[in-house]
């Protein structure tokens, strides 16, 4: 779910039909609706006011920021909701990168310090699980250590282990207005930290590191173009494997269905079943509520 400041506010995301940036009150209502359908876990992404985005992304560690307030509101109203927060700087960075940019480069270690601080803030707000999607090296170990030190030993880490430098994130970046900005001294893409789509073996290297560093769940992202990677990770680890059916994958199916070119229910279900068949134990998808409704119907 995408969160925006305000009350009673719902700003549609054009390239993600059925999804909108919702204010906190509407997010809570949607969680309630989802829980009634049997969907109990929620990944949250904040659409930060542009005036709060800075080069140093300090808003990311503000305990009163939009994301922390959202977590508190959900857990306050619905203690059974399982809340997963995203750890990366892009929603807060005026440059649109997941890490800090210095002299034209995304700097790993300084970013990791900030990510660990961010995870502690989310845990204090009530997050059940933090999900680093930034792809910096060593961040799982740093986040685990910081959480433990802060007494949040119960907070789990889902690591975006094999996150590819993909074109399928386009609609998500529209939703958060978070694409890398076109400016001198700002890298134009995320290829220095996200993975090369042609490389499957690197996923195994990343998986071994994340496991060693203390990740609880390993994620592959996107899902459909990387089913082989999901399968390889499933065979390489005993940890749960998650897959992220990303915004572009959702948008493609929605767009084709809107034109009457594909049957939405059949094809969305087939996509999700395919991801599970490849070996995903956990799926992040924007179609969760539709799927839950179809599934309920199918039992009648
Ligand atoms: C960034 C982040 C991205 C997504 C989740 N976290 C985009 C990116 O890496 O640019 C994409 C998810 C989607 O497309 O649904 N930290």
mmCIF file of C-alpha atoms and ligand atoms in Angstrom:
data_model
loop_
_atom_site.group_PDB
_atom_site.id
_atom_site.type_symbol
_atom_site.label_atom_id
_atom_site.label_comp_id
_atom_site.label_asym_id
_atom_site.label_seq_id
_atom_site.Cartn_x
_atom_site.Cartn_y
_atom_site.Cartn_z
ATOM 1 C CA UNK A 1 0.000 0.000 0.000
ATOM 2 C CA UNK A 2 1.068 3.543 -0.763
ATOM 3 C CA UNK A 3 0.548 6.155 1.949
ATOM 4 C CA UNK A 4 0.198 9.916 1.586
ATOM 5 C CA UNK A 5 -0.281 12.673 4.162
ATOM 6 C CA UNK A 6 -3.737 14.072 4.861
ATOM 7 C CA UNK A 7 -7.149 12.772 5.809
ATOM 8 C CA UNK A 8 -9.722 11.147 3.577
ATOM 9 C CA UNK A 9 -7.268 11.513 0.694
ATOM 10 C CA UNK A 10 -7.078 8.995 -2.154
ATOM 11 C CA UNK A 11 -4.896 9.919 -5.125
ATOM 12 C CA UNK A 12 -5.192 7.305 -7.888
ATOM 13 C CA UNK A 13 -2.016 5.865 -9.382
ATOM 14 C CA UNK A 14 -2.701 5.987 -13.112
ATOM 15 C CA UNK A 15 -0.451 3.085 -14.082
ATOM 16 C CA UNK A 16 -1.729 0.875 -11.232
ATOM 17 C CA UNK A 17 -5.514 0.629 -11.677
ATOM 18 C CA UNK A 18 -7.182 -0.239 -8.380
ATOM 19 C CA UNK A 19 -4.390 1.345 -6.336
ATOM 20 C CA UNK A 20 -4.122 4.833 -4.928
ATOM 21 C CA UNK A 21 -1.931 6.749 -2.541
ATOM 22 C CA UNK A 22 -4.105 6.645 0.563
ATOM 23 C CA UNK A 23 -4.034 8.795 3.674
ATOM 24 C CA UNK A 24 -3.472 6.978 6.957
ATOM 25 C CA UNK A 25 -7.174 6.730 7.865
ATOM 26 C CA UNK A 26 -7.971 5.073 4.525
ATOM 27 C CA UNK A 27 -4.985 2.747 4.835
ATOM 28 C CA UNK A 28 -6.373 1.524 8.156
ATOM 29 C CA UNK A 29 -9.798 0.962 6.566
ATOM 30 C CA UNK A 30 -8.189 -0.997 3.731
ATOM 31 C CA UNK A 31 -6.235 -3.147 6.184
ATOM 32 C CA UNK A 32 -9.488 -3.905 7.952
ATOM 33 C CA UNK A 33 -11.107 -4.942 4.672
ATOM 34 C CA UNK A 34 -8.082 -7.084 3.812
ATOM 35 C CA UNK A 35 -8.039 -8.827 7.185
ATOM 36 C CA UNK A 36 -11.691 -9.754 6.689
ATOM 37 C CA UNK A 37 -10.676 -11.408 3.405
ATOM 38 C CA UNK A 38 -7.839 -13.321 5.026
ATOM 39 C CA UNK A 39 -4.981 -11.072 3.887
ATOM 40 C CA UNK A 40 -3.085 -10.273 7.040
ATOM 41 C CA UNK A 41 0.272 -8.796 6.058
ATOM 42 C CA UNK A 42 0.884 -5.351 4.638
ATOM 43 C CA UNK A 43 3.920 -3.801 2.975
ATOM 44 C CA UNK A 44 3.905 -0.022 3.239
ATOM 45 C CA UNK A 45 5.517 2.617 1.032
ATOM 46 C CA UNK A 46 5.272 6.336 1.859
ATOM 47 C CA UNK A 47 4.776 9.023 -0.805
ATOM 48 C CA UNK A 48 6.751 11.739 0.953
ATOM 49 C CA UNK A 49 5.924 15.409 0.464
ATOM 50 C CA UNK A 50 8.516 16.755 -2.018
ATOM 51 C CA UNK A 51 9.456 19.568 0.409
ATOM 52 C CA UNK A 52 10.660 16.927 2.895
ATOM 53 C CA UNK A 53 12.953 15.173 0.396
ATOM 54 C CA UNK A 54 16.594 16.145 0.849
ATOM 55 C CA UNK A 55 20.019 15.065 -0.348
ATOM 56 C CA UNK A 56 20.759 13.512 3.044
ATOM 57 C CA UNK A 57 17.306 11.837 3.267
ATOM 58 C CA UNK A 58 17.107 12.629 6.998
ATOM 59 C CA UNK A 59 13.314 12.363 6.975
ATOM 60 C CA UNK A 60 13.856 8.599 6.727
ATOM 61 C CA UNK A 61 14.880 8.431 10.392
ATOM 62 C CA UNK A 62 12.337 10.896 11.760
ATOM 63 C CA UNK A 63 10.184 8.930 14.209
ATOM 64 C CA UNK A 64 7.240 11.208 13.398
ATOM 65 C CA UNK A 65 7.512 10.727 9.638
ATOM 66 C CA UNK A 66 4.579 9.563 7.525
ATOM 67 C CA UNK A 67 5.623 5.930 7.573
ATOM 68 C CA UNK A 68 6.105 5.710 11.363
ATOM 69 C CA UNK A 69 2.746 7.417 11.924
ATOM 70 C CA UNK A 70 1.097 4.940 9.571
ATOM 71 C CA UNK A 71 2.572 1.948 11.371
ATOM 72 C CA UNK A 72 1.395 3.284 14.734
ATOM 73 C CA UNK A 73 -2.110 3.900 13.387
ATOM 74 C CA UNK A 74 -2.437 0.407 11.899
ATOM 75 C CA UNK A 75 -1.068 -1.405 14.941
ATOM 76 C CA UNK A 76 -3.162 0.770 17.255
ATOM 77 C CA UNK A 77 -6.403 -0.014 15.437
ATOM 78 C CA UNK A 78 -5.636 -3.564 14.289
ATOM 79 C CA UNK A 79 -3.090 -5.278 16.518
ATOM 80 C CA UNK A 80 -3.377 -8.466 14.432
ATOM 81 C CA UNK A 81 -2.253 -6.781 11.232
ATOM 82 C CA UNK A 82 1.287 -7.835 10.318
ATOM 83 C CA UNK A 83 3.162 -4.738 9.211
ATOM 84 C CA UNK A 84 6.180 -4.855 6.906
ATOM 85 C CA UNK A 85 8.149 -1.659 6.297
ATOM 86 C CA UNK A 86 10.495 -0.851 3.451
ATOM 87 C CA UNK A 87 14.075 0.029 4.305
ATOM 88 C CA UNK A 88 15.628 2.195 1.566
ATOM 89 C CA UNK A 89 16.156 5.915 1.143
ATOM 90 C CA UNK A 90 14.466 6.539 -2.218
ATOM 91 C CA UNK A 91 11.131 7.888 -0.891
ATOM 92 C CA UNK A 92 13.074 10.452 1.176
ATOM 93 C CA UNK A 93 15.942 11.246 -1.202
ATOM 94 C CA UNK A 94 15.739 14.347 -3.390
ATOM 95 C CA UNK A 95 17.940 12.422 -5.834
ATOM 96 C CA UNK A 96 15.713 9.374 -6.092
ATOM 97 C CA UNK A 97 18.301 6.840 -4.988
ATOM 98 C CA UNK A 98 18.073 4.078 -2.400
ATOM 99 C CA UNK A 99 21.373 5.220 -0.923
ATOM 100 C CA UNK A 100 23.178 8.492 -0.234
ATOM 101 C CA UNK A 101 24.811 10.032 -3.284
ATOM 102 C CA UNK A 102 28.245 11.586 -2.862
ATOM 103 C CA UNK A 103 30.321 12.911 -5.777
ATOM 104 C CA UNK A 104 28.143 11.176 -8.313
ATOM 105 C CA UNK A 105 28.186 7.793 -6.602
ATOM 106 C CA UNK A 106 25.894 5.903 -4.253
ATOM 107 C CA UNK A 107 27.964 5.342 -1.110
ATOM 108 C CA UNK A 108 27.465 1.995 0.572
ATOM 109 C CA UNK A 109 28.673 2.240 4.164
ATOM 110 C CA UNK A 110 27.246 5.624 5.139
ATOM 111 C CA UNK A 111 23.935 4.484 3.700
ATOM 112 C CA UNK A 112 23.998 1.310 5.786
ATOM 113 C CA UNK A 113 24.329 3.338 9.013
ATOM 114 C CA UNK A 114 21.240 5.337 8.100
ATOM 115 C CA UNK A 115 19.289 2.217 7.106
ATOM 116 C CA UNK A 116 19.997 0.617 10.479
ATOM 117 C CA UNK A 117 18.746 3.748 12.243
ATOM 118 C CA UNK A 118 15.658 3.690 10.032
ATOM 119 C CA UNK A 119 14.913 0.064 10.925
ATOM 120 C CA UNK A 120 15.077 0.900 14.633
ATOM 121 C CA UNK A 121 12.616 3.787 14.136
ATOM 122 C CA UNK A 122 10.198 1.482 12.294
ATOM 123 C CA UNK A 123 10.489 -1.185 14.977
ATOM 124 C CA UNK A 124 9.783 1.400 17.668
ATOM 125 C CA UNK A 125 6.677 2.459 15.749
ATOM 126 C CA UNK A 126 5.501 -1.161 15.844
ATOM 127 C CA UNK A 127 6.675 -2.781 12.603
ATOM 128 C CA UNK A 128 6.677 -6.585 12.761
ATOM 129 C CA UNK A 129 9.163 -6.983 9.940
ATOM 130 C CA UNK A 130 11.562 -4.682 8.142
ATOM 131 C CA UNK A 131 12.364 -5.281 4.498
ATOM 132 C CA UNK A 132 15.576 -3.734 3.187
ATOM 133 C CA UNK A 133 15.033 -3.168 -0.545
ATOM 134 C CA UNK A 134 18.090 -0.963 -1.016
ATOM 135 C CA UNK A 135 20.658 -3.612 -2.062
ATOM 136 C CA UNK A 136 23.590 -2.075 -0.164
ATOM 137 C CA UNK A 137 26.193 -4.620 0.960
ATOM 138 C CA UNK A 138 26.234 -5.612 4.623
ATOM 139 C CA UNK A 139 22.949 -3.985 5.529
ATOM 140 C CA UNK A 140 21.253 -7.113 6.881
ATOM 141 C CA UNK A 141 23.960 -7.625 9.516
ATOM 142 C CA UNK A 142 23.926 -3.933 10.451
ATOM 143 C CA UNK A 143 20.129 -3.846 10.738
ATOM 144 C CA UNK A 144 20.055 -7.061 12.822
ATOM 145 C CA UNK A 145 22.677 -5.688 15.206
ATOM 146 C CA UNK A 146 20.916 -2.329 15.550
ATOM 147 C CA UNK A 147 17.509 -3.936 16.149
ATOM 148 C CA UNK A 148 18.914 -6.308 18.757
ATOM 149 C CA UNK A 149 20.750 -3.505 20.512
ATOM 150 C CA UNK A 150 17.527 -1.472 20.634
ATOM 151 C CA UNK A 151 15.676 -4.430 22.182
ATOM 152 C CA UNK A 152 13.719 -5.264 19.023
ATOM 153 C CA UNK A 153 14.969 -8.828 18.849
ATOM 154 C CA UNK A 154 11.496 -10.011 17.788
ATOM 155 C CA UNK A 155 11.423 -7.875 14.643
ATOM 156 C CA UNK A 156 12.149 -9.990 11.571
ATOM 157 C CA UNK A 157 14.153 -9.094 8.480
ATOM 158 C CA UNK A 158 12.969 -9.875 4.980
ATOM 159 C CA UNK A 159 15.917 -9.154 2.742
ATOM 160 C CA UNK A 160 15.518 -8.186 -0.876
ATOM 161 C CA UNK A 161 18.289 -10.626 -1.697
ATOM 162 C CA UNK A 162 18.066 -10.801 -5.475
ATOM 163 C CA UNK A 163 16.666 -7.487 -6.602
ATOM 164 C CA UNK A 164 17.315 -6.882 -10.265
ATOM 165 C CA UNK A 165 17.816 -3.513 -11.999
ATOM 166 C CA UNK A 166 14.437 -3.858 -13.687
ATOM 167 C CA UNK A 167 12.256 -1.769 -15.947
ATOM 168 C CA UNK A 168 9.213 -3.263 -14.261
ATOM 169 C CA UNK A 169 9.443 -0.836 -11.311
ATOM 170 C CA UNK A 170 8.169 2.072 -13.444
ATOM 171 C CA UNK A 171 4.635 2.358 -12.007
ATOM 172 C CA UNK A 172 5.985 2.151 -8.432
ATOM 173 C CA UNK A 173 8.335 5.060 -9.106
ATOM 174 C CA UNK A 174 5.380 7.001 -10.493
ATOM 175 C CA UNK A 175 3.417 6.257 -7.307
ATOM 176 C CA UNK A 176 6.154 7.630 -5.052
ATOM 177 C CA UNK A 177 7.647 10.100 -7.535
ATOM 178 C CA UNK A 178 10.917 8.402 -6.634
ATOM 179 C CA UNK A 179 12.769 7.799 -9.910
ATOM 180 C CA UNK A 180 16.437 8.868 -10.015
ATOM 181 C CA UNK A 181 16.429 12.565 -10.932
ATOM 182 C CA UNK A 182 18.042 13.771 -14.124
ATOM 183 C CA UNK A 183 20.853 15.962 -12.809
ATOM 184 C CA UNK A 184 24.630 16.181 -13.095
ATOM 185 C CA UNK A 185 26.390 14.069 -10.474
ATOM 186 C CA UNK A 186 23.368 11.824 -9.897
ATOM 187 C CA UNK A 187 23.612 8.264 -11.271
ATOM 188 C CA UNK A 188 20.929 7.825 -13.948
ATOM 189 C CA UNK A 189 19.947 4.340 -12.889
ATOM 190 C CA UNK A 190 20.338 1.876 -10.024
ATOM 191 C CA UNK A 191 22.644 -0.548 -11.817
ATOM 192 C CA UNK A 192 25.562 -0.077 -9.428
ATOM 193 C CA UNK A 193 23.576 -1.656 -6.587
ATOM 194 C CA UNK A 194 20.715 -3.602 -8.167
ATOM 195 C CA UNK A 195 21.543 -6.793 -10.053
ATOM 196 C CA UNK A 196 22.171 -7.483 -13.734
ATOM 197 C CA UNK A 197 19.112 -9.246 -15.227
ATOM 198 C CA UNK A 198 21.403 -11.603 -17.128
ATOM 199 C CA UNK A 199 23.070 -12.903 -13.975
ATOM 200 C CA UNK A 200 21.411 -15.753 -12.074
ATOM 201 C CA UNK A 201 24.400 -17.037 -10.084
ATOM 202 C CA UNK A 202 24.908 -13.720 -8.296
ATOM 203 C CA UNK A 203 21.573 -14.375 -6.605
ATOM 204 C CA UNK A 204 23.109 -17.416 -4.913
ATOM 205 C CA UNK A 205 26.091 -15.382 -3.726
ATOM 206 C CA UNK A 206 23.764 -12.729 -2.304
ATOM 207 C CA UNK A 207 21.600 -15.417 -0.689
ATOM 208 C CA UNK A 208 24.546 -16.974 1.129
ATOM 209 C CA UNK A 209 25.590 -13.549 2.461
ATOM 210 C CA UNK A 210 22.087 -12.574 3.594
ATOM 211 C CA UNK A 211 21.572 -15.908 5.310
ATOM 212 C CA UNK A 212 24.874 -15.548 7.127
ATOM 213 C CA UNK A 213 24.035 -11.968 8.114
ATOM 214 C CA UNK A 214 20.780 -13.067 9.757
ATOM 215 C CA UNK A 215 17.977 -12.577 7.226
ATOM 216 C CA UNK A 216 14.752 -14.427 8.068
ATOM 217 C CA UNK A 217 13.270 -14.453 4.555
ATOM 218 C CA UNK A 218 15.015 -14.058 1.191
ATOM 219 C CA UNK A 219 13.250 -12.239 -1.613
ATOM 220 C CA UNK A 220 13.526 -12.355 -5.395
ATOM 221 C CA UNK A 221 12.276 -9.338 -7.324
ATOM 222 C CA UNK A 222 10.634 -8.996 -9.848
ATOM 223 C CA UNK A 223 8.872 -12.363 -9.954
ATOM 224 C CA UNK A 224 7.644 -13.564 -13.357
ATOM 225 C CA UNK A 225 10.769 -12.767 -15.403
ATOM 226 C CA UNK A 226 12.882 -14.420 -12.665
ATOM 227 C CA UNK A 227 11.083 -17.688 -11.900
ATOM 228 C CA UNK A 228 14.330 -19.603 -12.421
ATOM 229 C CA UNK A 229 15.972 -17.490 -9.720
ATOM 230 C CA UNK A 230 13.095 -18.195 -7.328
ATOM 231 C CA UNK A 231 13.530 -21.907 -7.999
ATOM 232 C CA UNK A 232 17.304 -21.760 -7.516
ATOM 233 C CA UNK A 233 16.992 -19.933 -4.203
ATOM 234 C CA UNK A 234 14.280 -22.336 -3.052
ATOM 235 C CA UNK A 235 16.743 -25.181 -3.630
ATOM 236 C CA UNK A 236 19.748 -23.373 -2.149
ATOM 237 C CA UNK A 237 18.303 -22.314 1.219
ATOM 238 C CA UNK A 238 16.067 -23.629 3.967
ATOM 239 C CA UNK A 239 14.799 -20.122 4.708
ATOM 240 C CA UNK A 240 11.421 -19.076 3.329
ATOM 241 C CA UNK A 241 11.709 -17.563 -0.150
ATOM 242 C CA UNK A 242 9.566 -14.580 -1.071
ATOM 243 C CA UNK A 243 8.833 -13.149 -4.498
ATOM 244 C CA UNK A 244 7.674 -9.639 -5.353
ATOM 245 C CA UNK A 245 5.148 -9.531 -8.169
ATOM 246 C CA UNK A 246 6.070 -5.911 -8.902
ATOM 247 C CA UNK A 247 4.141 -2.881 -10.092
ATOM 248 C CA UNK A 248 4.965 -3.340 -13.793
ATOM 249 C CA UNK A 249 3.912 -6.975 -13.744
ATOM 250 C CA UNK A 250 0.594 -5.928 -12.213
ATOM 251 C CA UNK A 251 0.204 -2.990 -14.626
ATOM 252 C CA UNK A 252 0.738 -5.171 -17.723
ATOM 253 C CA UNK A 253 -2.014 -7.564 -16.745
ATOM 254 C CA UNK A 254 -4.401 -4.796 -15.720
ATOM 255 C CA UNK A 255 -3.824 -2.904 -18.969
ATOM 256 C CA UNK A 256 -4.375 -5.958 -21.144
ATOM 257 C CA UNK A 257 -7.497 -6.882 -19.169
ATOM 258 C CA UNK A 258 -8.866 -3.326 -19.505
ATOM 259 C CA UNK A 259 -8.569 -3.637 -23.271
ATOM 260 C CA UNK A 260 -10.321 -6.975 -23.199
ATOM 261 C CA UNK A 261 -7.190 -8.719 -24.483
ATOM 262 C CA UNK A 262 -6.775 -11.027 -21.495
ATOM 263 C CA UNK A 263 -9.119 -12.386 -18.877
ATOM 264 C CA UNK A 264 -7.961 -10.747 -15.657
ATOM 265 C CA UNK A 265 -9.017 -13.366 -13.173
ATOM 266 C CA UNK A 266 -7.607 -16.294 -15.146
ATOM 267 C CA UNK A 267 -4.315 -14.613 -15.987
ATOM 268 C CA UNK A 268 -3.671 -12.950 -12.620
ATOM 269 C CA UNK A 269 -4.357 -16.258 -10.878
ATOM 270 C CA UNK A 270 -2.107 -18.090 -13.327
ATOM 271 C CA UNK A 271 0.710 -15.588 -12.707
ATOM 272 C CA UNK A 272 0.446 -15.977 -8.928
ATOM 273 C CA UNK A 273 0.193 -19.764 -9.136
ATOM 274 C CA UNK A 274 3.274 -19.764 -11.381
ATOM 275 C CA UNK A 275 5.238 -17.782 -8.818
ATOM 276 C CA UNK A 276 4.198 -20.228 -6.090
ATOM 277 C CA UNK A 277 4.971 -23.208 -8.318
ATOM 278 C CA UNK A 278 8.487 -21.879 -8.929
ATOM 279 C CA UNK A 279 9.033 -22.085 -5.160
ATOM 280 C CA UNK A 280 7.896 -18.851 -3.518
ATOM 281 C CA UNK A 281 6.569 -19.367 0.009
ATOM 282 C CA UNK A 282 5.548 -15.725 0.293
ATOM 283 C CA UNK A 283 4.246 -13.435 -2.460
ATOM 284 C CA UNK A 284 4.067 -9.643 -2.399
ATOM 285 C CA UNK A 285 1.402 -8.620 -4.915
ATOM 286 C CA UNK A 286 -0.803 -5.631 -5.626
ATOM 287 C CA UNK A 287 -3.529 -8.113 -6.586
ATOM 288 C CA UNK A 288 -3.802 -9.586 -3.083
ATOM 289 C CA UNK A 289 -7.336 -8.386 -2.394
ATOM 290 C CA UNK A 290 -8.673 -9.400 -5.814
ATOM 291 C CA UNK A 291 -7.044 -12.777 -5.427
ATOM 292 C CA UNK A 292 -8.475 -13.246 -1.941
ATOM 293 C CA UNK A 293 -11.956 -12.454 -3.274
ATOM 294 C CA UNK A 294 -11.617 -14.854 -6.218
ATOM 295 C CA UNK A 295 -10.293 -17.552 -3.933
ATOM 296 C CA UNK A 296 -13.228 -17.138 -1.550
ATOM 297 C CA UNK A 297 -15.627 -17.323 -4.477
ATOM 298 C CA UNK A 298 -13.970 -20.461 -5.790
ATOM 299 C CA UNK A 299 -14.708 -22.216 -2.486
ATOM 300 C CA UNK A 300 -18.440 -21.598 -2.726
HETATM 301 C C1 LIG B 1 12.969 0.983 -3.865
HETATM 302 C C2 LIG B 1 11.862 0.046 -4.205
HETATM 303 C C3 LIG B 1 11.385 -0.133 -5.479
HETATM 304 C C4 LIG B 1 10.353 -1.058 -5.399
HETATM 305 C C5 LIG B 1 10.215 -1.428 -4.059
HETATM 306 N N1 LIG B 1 11.184 -0.735 -3.321
HETATM 307 C C6 LIG B 1 11.737 0.551 -6.742
HETATM 308 C C7 LIG B 1 13.130 0.707 -7.148
HETATM 309 O O1 LIG B 1 14.018 -0.055 -6.769
HETATM 310 O O2 LIG B 1 13.358 1.663 -7.884
HETATM 311 C C8 LIG B 1 9.576 -1.498 -6.594
HETATM 312 C C9 LIG B 1 8.349 -2.262 -6.336
HETATM 313 C C10 LIG B 1 7.428 -2.356 -7.483
HETATM 314 O O3 LIG B 1 7.763 -2.004 -8.645
HETATM 315 O O4 LIG B 1 6.314 -2.793 -7.254
HETATM 316 N N2 LIG B 1 13.563 0.841 -2.661
#
